[in-house]
XYZ file of C-alpha atoms in Angstrom:
385
model
C 122.072 152.546 88.810
C 121.734 155.027 91.662
C 117.937 154.906 91.338
C 117.926 151.118 91.414
C 120.150 150.925 94.509
C 118.090 153.609 96.235
C 114.816 151.773 95.511
C 116.237 148.439 96.712
C 117.486 150.071 99.907
C 114.052 151.626 100.418
C 112.334 148.253 99.908
C 114.722 146.658 102.395
C 113.939 149.334 104.989
C 110.193 148.823 104.442
C 110.564 145.047 104.962
C 112.655 145.554 108.092
C 110.005 147.904 109.492
C 107.432 145.076 109.319
C 107.203 143.213 112.662
C 109.055 139.896 112.595
C 105.930 137.886 113.427
C 104.186 139.411 110.412
C 107.224 138.629 108.274
C 107.025 135.001 109.413
C 103.331 134.717 108.551
C 103.895 136.273 105.111
C 106.883 134.004 104.458
C 104.921 130.887 105.463
C 101.987 131.841 103.244
C 104.362 132.402 100.316
C 106.030 129.055 101.102
C 102.712 127.172 101.029
C 101.769 128.803 97.719
C 105.185 127.791 96.346
C 104.760 124.181 97.443
C 101.158 124.105 96.221
C 102.361 125.244 92.810
C 104.912 122.438 92.838
C 102.193 119.766 93.229
C 100.190 121.200 90.338
C 103.208 121.852 88.095
C 104.575 118.339 88.708
C 101.255 116.759 87.816
C 101.041 118.883 84.670
C 104.560 117.780 83.671
C 103.677 114.102 84.143
C 100.533 114.512 82.063
C 102.580 116.188 79.323
C 104.634 112.995 79.130
C 107.902 113.828 80.911
C 109.732 110.792 82.299
C 109.469 110.490 86.111
C 113.119 109.476 86.419
C 114.359 112.245 84.135
C 112.198 114.803 85.970
C 113.728 113.776 89.323
C 117.281 113.848 87.955
C 116.960 117.297 86.386
C 115.227 118.649 89.485
C 117.984 117.461 91.838
C 120.785 118.636 89.544
C 119.289 122.143 89.574
C 118.834 122.017 93.357
C 122.437 120.811 93.801
C 123.854 123.592 91.603
C 121.786 126.093 93.582
C 122.826 124.840 97.032
C 126.516 124.080 96.385
C 127.887 127.665 96.443
C 126.004 128.524 99.658
C 127.100 125.285 101.326
C 130.726 125.809 100.307
C 131.125 129.444 101.344
C 128.730 129.733 104.300
C 129.793 126.535 106.074
C 133.525 126.550 105.481
C 134.371 126.804 109.179
C 131.732 124.479 110.632
C 131.991 121.684 108.063
C 133.829 118.601 109.456
C 136.206 116.554 107.334
C 134.503 114.087 104.996
C 135.127 110.475 106.070
C 133.989 107.121 104.688
C 131.476 106.859 107.538
C 129.881 110.187 106.546
C 129.820 109.173 102.876
C 127.873 106.004 103.762
C 125.461 107.998 105.939
C 124.885 110.603 103.204
C 124.304 107.814 100.683
C 121.662 106.219 102.943
C 120.020 109.601 103.572
C 119.813 110.110 99.803
C 118.364 106.619 99.318
C 115.550 107.344 101.798
C 115.096 111.128 101.484
C 115.654 111.629 97.752
C 115.343 108.423 95.745
C 112.572 106.595 97.616
C 110.832 109.791 98.725
C 110.650 111.493 95.343
C 110.185 108.247 93.421
C 107.159 107.208 95.485
C 105.777 110.744 95.284
C 105.874 110.881 91.479
C 104.397 107.386 91.148
C 101.643 108.297 93.598
C 100.929 111.661 92.010
C 100.675 110.064 88.577
C 97.928 107.739 89.841
C 95.988 110.157 92.066
C 95.839 113.956 92.105
C 97.757 116.954 93.531
C 95.147 117.626 96.243
C 95.262 114.158 97.746
C 99.053 114.014 97.464
C 99.183 117.210 99.524
C 96.517 115.928 101.958
C 98.402 112.721 102.739
C 101.584 114.713 103.392
C 99.882 116.192 106.469
C 100.433 112.807 108.131
C 104.242 113.169 108.055
C 104.597 114.625 111.605
C 102.443 111.826 113.041
C 104.388 109.128 111.162
C 107.644 110.748 112.299
C 106.433 110.640 115.907
C 105.437 106.985 115.502
C 108.837 106.050 114.027
C 110.684 107.966 116.741
C 108.605 106.229 119.428
C 109.307 102.779 117.951
C 113.043 103.561 117.771
C 112.846 104.968 121.350
C 114.071 108.353 120.208
C 110.896 109.802 121.672
C 109.092 108.588 124.777
C 105.310 108.156 124.774
C 103.765 109.330 128.058
C 100.178 108.106 128.244
C 99.820 109.470 131.790
C 99.989 113.046 130.432
C 97.681 114.913 128.090
C 100.481 115.684 125.600
C 101.243 111.970 125.184
C 97.562 111.087 124.771
C 97.113 113.918 122.234
C 100.041 112.712 120.112
C 98.815 109.106 120.148
C 95.236 110.072 119.195
C 96.576 112.415 116.484
C 98.716 109.608 115.053
C 95.727 107.242 115.015
C 93.609 109.874 113.216
C 96.328 110.404 110.585
C 96.618 106.666 109.964
C 92.809 106.406 109.751
C 92.665 109.332 107.308
C 95.361 107.858 105.067
C 93.524 104.506 105.137
C 90.227 106.133 104.132
C 91.867 107.964 101.209
C 93.498 104.712 100.081
C 90.615 102.286 100.476
C 87.547 104.445 99.820
C 87.323 106.800 96.880
C 83.584 107.399 97.131
C 81.288 109.434 94.879
C 82.307 112.668 93.176
C 81.522 115.646 95.426
C 82.703 118.393 93.095
C 83.564 118.462 89.409
C 84.504 121.601 87.436
C 82.336 122.644 84.528
C 83.302 120.883 81.265
C 84.334 124.150 79.514
C 87.073 124.615 82.141
C 88.900 121.509 80.954
C 88.415 122.002 77.223
C 89.234 125.622 76.621
C 92.638 124.898 75.064
C 94.570 121.838 73.803
C 96.940 122.298 76.776
C 94.098 122.100 79.300
C 92.739 119.088 77.442
C 96.060 117.280 77.927
C 95.888 117.851 81.667
C 93.270 116.713 84.148
C 92.496 114.123 86.792
C 93.908 110.589 86.866
C 90.690 108.857 85.840
C 92.135 105.770 84.096
C 94.809 105.257 86.757
C 94.896 102.948 89.785
C 93.780 105.202 92.650
C 94.430 102.672 95.443
C 97.917 101.877 94.151
C 98.636 105.605 93.877
C 97.641 106.143 97.509
C 99.894 103.230 98.535
C 102.777 104.922 96.705
C 101.990 108.217 98.502
C 102.031 106.438 101.870
C 105.439 105.052 100.885
C 106.444 108.648 100.101
C 105.363 109.801 103.573
C 107.126 106.862 105.253
C 110.329 107.700 103.355
C 110.027 111.378 104.264
C 109.478 110.579 107.947
C 112.350 108.099 107.893
C 114.588 110.796 106.443
C 113.600 113.194 109.236
C 114.375 110.590 111.898
C 117.634 109.372 110.332
C 119.100 112.806 109.680
C 118.933 113.821 113.371
C 121.977 111.744 114.477
C 123.847 112.686 111.287
C 123.408 116.430 111.941
C 124.751 116.000 115.475
C 128.030 114.663 114.096
C 128.023 116.827 110.958
C 126.381 120.142 111.938
C 126.479 121.746 108.502
C 122.917 121.553 107.228
C 123.483 122.985 103.737
C 126.433 120.670 103.166
C 124.442 117.628 104.342
C 121.641 118.602 101.960
C 124.101 119.102 99.085
C 125.736 115.712 99.644
C 122.288 114.112 99.895
C 121.272 115.753 96.593
C 124.493 114.586 94.941
C 124.035 110.947 95.958
C 120.353 111.184 95.035
C 121.331 112.170 91.486
C 123.818 109.270 91.327
C 121.160 106.793 92.508
C 118.583 108.055 90.025
C 121.187 107.836 87.216
C 121.808 104.177 88.129
C 118.050 103.528 88.017
C 117.844 105.359 84.676
C 120.579 103.115 83.235
C 118.194 100.165 83.642
C 114.746 101.692 83.189
C 115.180 104.821 81.010
C 117.421 103.910 78.091
C 115.451 105.832 75.495
C 117.520 108.915 74.684
C 114.385 110.757 73.519
C 113.091 110.693 77.114
C 115.955 112.990 78.180
C 114.865 115.743 75.797
C 112.751 118.598 77.105
C 110.075 118.852 74.424
C 108.142 121.946 75.466
C 108.311 125.161 77.435
C 105.861 123.652 79.930
C 108.234 120.779 80.707
C 111.174 123.161 81.026
C 109.209 125.434 83.373
C 108.144 122.500 85.562
C 111.722 121.227 85.929
C 113.076 124.664 86.840
C 110.160 125.340 89.183
C 110.816 122.044 91.010
C 114.550 122.669 91.285
C 114.621 126.414 92.012
C 111.378 127.126 93.887
C 110.495 123.821 95.595
C 114.065 122.779 96.404
C 116.124 125.967 96.543
C 114.137 129.035 97.585
C 111.677 127.026 99.709
C 114.566 125.430 101.597
C 116.066 128.799 102.516
C 112.696 130.268 103.546
C 111.767 127.244 105.644
C 115.121 127.172 107.444
C 114.654 130.861 108.348
C 111.071 130.279 109.530
C 112.050 127.274 111.667
C 114.906 129.273 113.173
C 112.724 132.286 114.017
C 109.274 130.784 114.560
C 109.980 127.218 115.634
C 109.071 123.897 113.992
C 105.485 123.813 115.297
C 104.759 127.252 113.805
C 105.997 125.990 110.428
C 104.056 122.720 110.577
C 100.772 124.452 111.477
C 100.711 126.062 108.021
C 100.866 122.725 106.163
C 97.048 122.371 105.735
C 97.006 125.789 104.020
C 98.997 124.144 101.238
C 96.316 121.470 100.797
C 93.611 124.135 100.449
C 95.656 126.124 97.918
C 96.466 122.949 95.950
C 92.755 122.068 95.799
C 91.912 125.496 94.335
C 94.854 125.492 91.897
C 94.265 121.922 90.739
C 90.560 122.524 90.210
C 91.213 125.630 88.101
C 94.329 124.500 86.198
C 93.797 120.730 85.928
C 90.030 120.340 86.233
C 90.513 118.080 89.254
C 87.492 116.354 90.768
C 86.991 115.908 94.515
C 85.766 112.636 95.983
C 84.031 111.938 99.300
C 86.686 109.505 100.514
C 89.470 111.988 99.868
C 87.677 114.794 101.697
C 86.903 112.620 104.757
C 90.484 111.345 104.822
C 91.938 114.857 104.484
C 89.806 116.121 107.406
C 90.945 113.210 109.618
C 94.609 113.741 108.677
C 94.501 117.498 109.339
C 92.746 116.927 112.695
C 95.442 114.383 113.547
C 98.177 116.792 112.508
C 96.917 119.502 114.842
C 96.564 117.027 117.732
C 100.179 115.917 117.272
C 101.339 119.540 117.095
C 99.292 120.398 120.191
C 100.897 117.466 121.987
C 104.370 118.682 120.997
C 103.528 122.173 122.256
C 102.276 120.809 125.601
C 105.368 118.617 125.857
C 107.600 121.681 125.580
C 105.611 123.388 128.342
C 106.132 120.369 130.616
C 109.833 120.345 129.719
C 110.264 124.063 130.493
C 108.487 123.633 133.841
C 110.736 120.705 134.626
C 113.824 122.841 134.025
C 112.556 125.508 136.397
C 112.012 123.025 139.250
C 115.079 122.099 141.319
C 114.357 118.571 142.525
C 114.829 117.603 146.180
C 115.841 114.021 147.077
C 112.227 113.280 148.057
C 110.870 114.575 144.749
C 113.572 112.947 142.630
C 111.319 110.081 141.556
C 108.708 112.477 140.184
C 111.076 114.680 138.214
C 111.593 111.956 135.654
C 108.180 112.716 134.178
C 109.060 116.362 133.608
C 112.523 115.897 132.191
C 113.225 117.208 128.739
C 112.089 114.812 126.031
C 114.047 114.684 122.821
C 111.858 115.855 119.968
C 111.419 113.775 116.872
C 109.960 116.785 115.069
C 113.009 119.029 115.179
C 112.386 119.778 111.499
C 108.851 118.724 110.691
C 107.802 118.916 107.088
C 111.274 119.904 105.952
C 111.391 118.761 102.369
C 114.224 116.540 101.239
C 116.754 118.896 99.954
C 114.438 119.899 100.245
C 112.530 117.791 98.040
C 109.214 118.534 99.799
C 108.436 115.697 97.766
């Protein structure tokens, strides 16, 4: 016991001796690998025959059981009293951020592939900006380079998502046949060849719209109820309830609720523990220490890792339309993030300037703009997906 405690203390000291910026980079890389694994594991589970509704229910139950103790003990003092108004808001957050978000994701993933599901997710910050601009939560300033950058980035993301949806194109890369036929397990996996690719992309766009809507809608809720873990726990709880109601109509076969293999069991636990529990904690820490833009910049790394994993594990093929669309979306993502970074610089300069009566009219353009990307790419409870 003494040896174990001494070694753990030594490991802790070694980690603390690493510069914080390096810790952040390592944590973000680990986070992207974790999320990349989730895309591949989820697709493998669907191909093994697990019910989409049952998968979502089990995943959110595990995430809820994981988050509940932390929410209860860590936020005892800052958690406001639960009122009917909050219950309605949490229910709506669950409807958008859990039920619609995860439902569309699984339907889209089943008809496309992990790589393109991950690629389309890069458009979430741009869609969030667009929603916030329409709802007048965020102001678009076309007379400044940050506003122009965000608008162009949004257009590129929309164009990229449209290309992926409407143009599949020829196969650019296909793994060698032996890769897919080495074992019966590998034979049961693979790309969604007989599926409806266009419909799958439409579902994935619905997933991104739901995710962005969740990001926009949760901002006013967190102002009134500033207990993030508790909000996420309530959202998970109502998400489970909503999925159970859906299951009562569409998943009445009791056999569908059985976990038939170790692969299915692993995928459910991976989704609940890694993608919803551990990833949530790591991302909250990274956003707190590195800022939301720093976290969002790493999102394309996930797409690259997913492409490698899916090619090796699932024998996934890459198509020209998907590659062109992914490049446009990632370029759009970085333009939006650059615009957000420039916006913060303008805001900080505006705070430093003390306006005189003569200059008062000009200070309006440098006033602080409320950010719609306070938590970009924060997965629903986190549901990344």
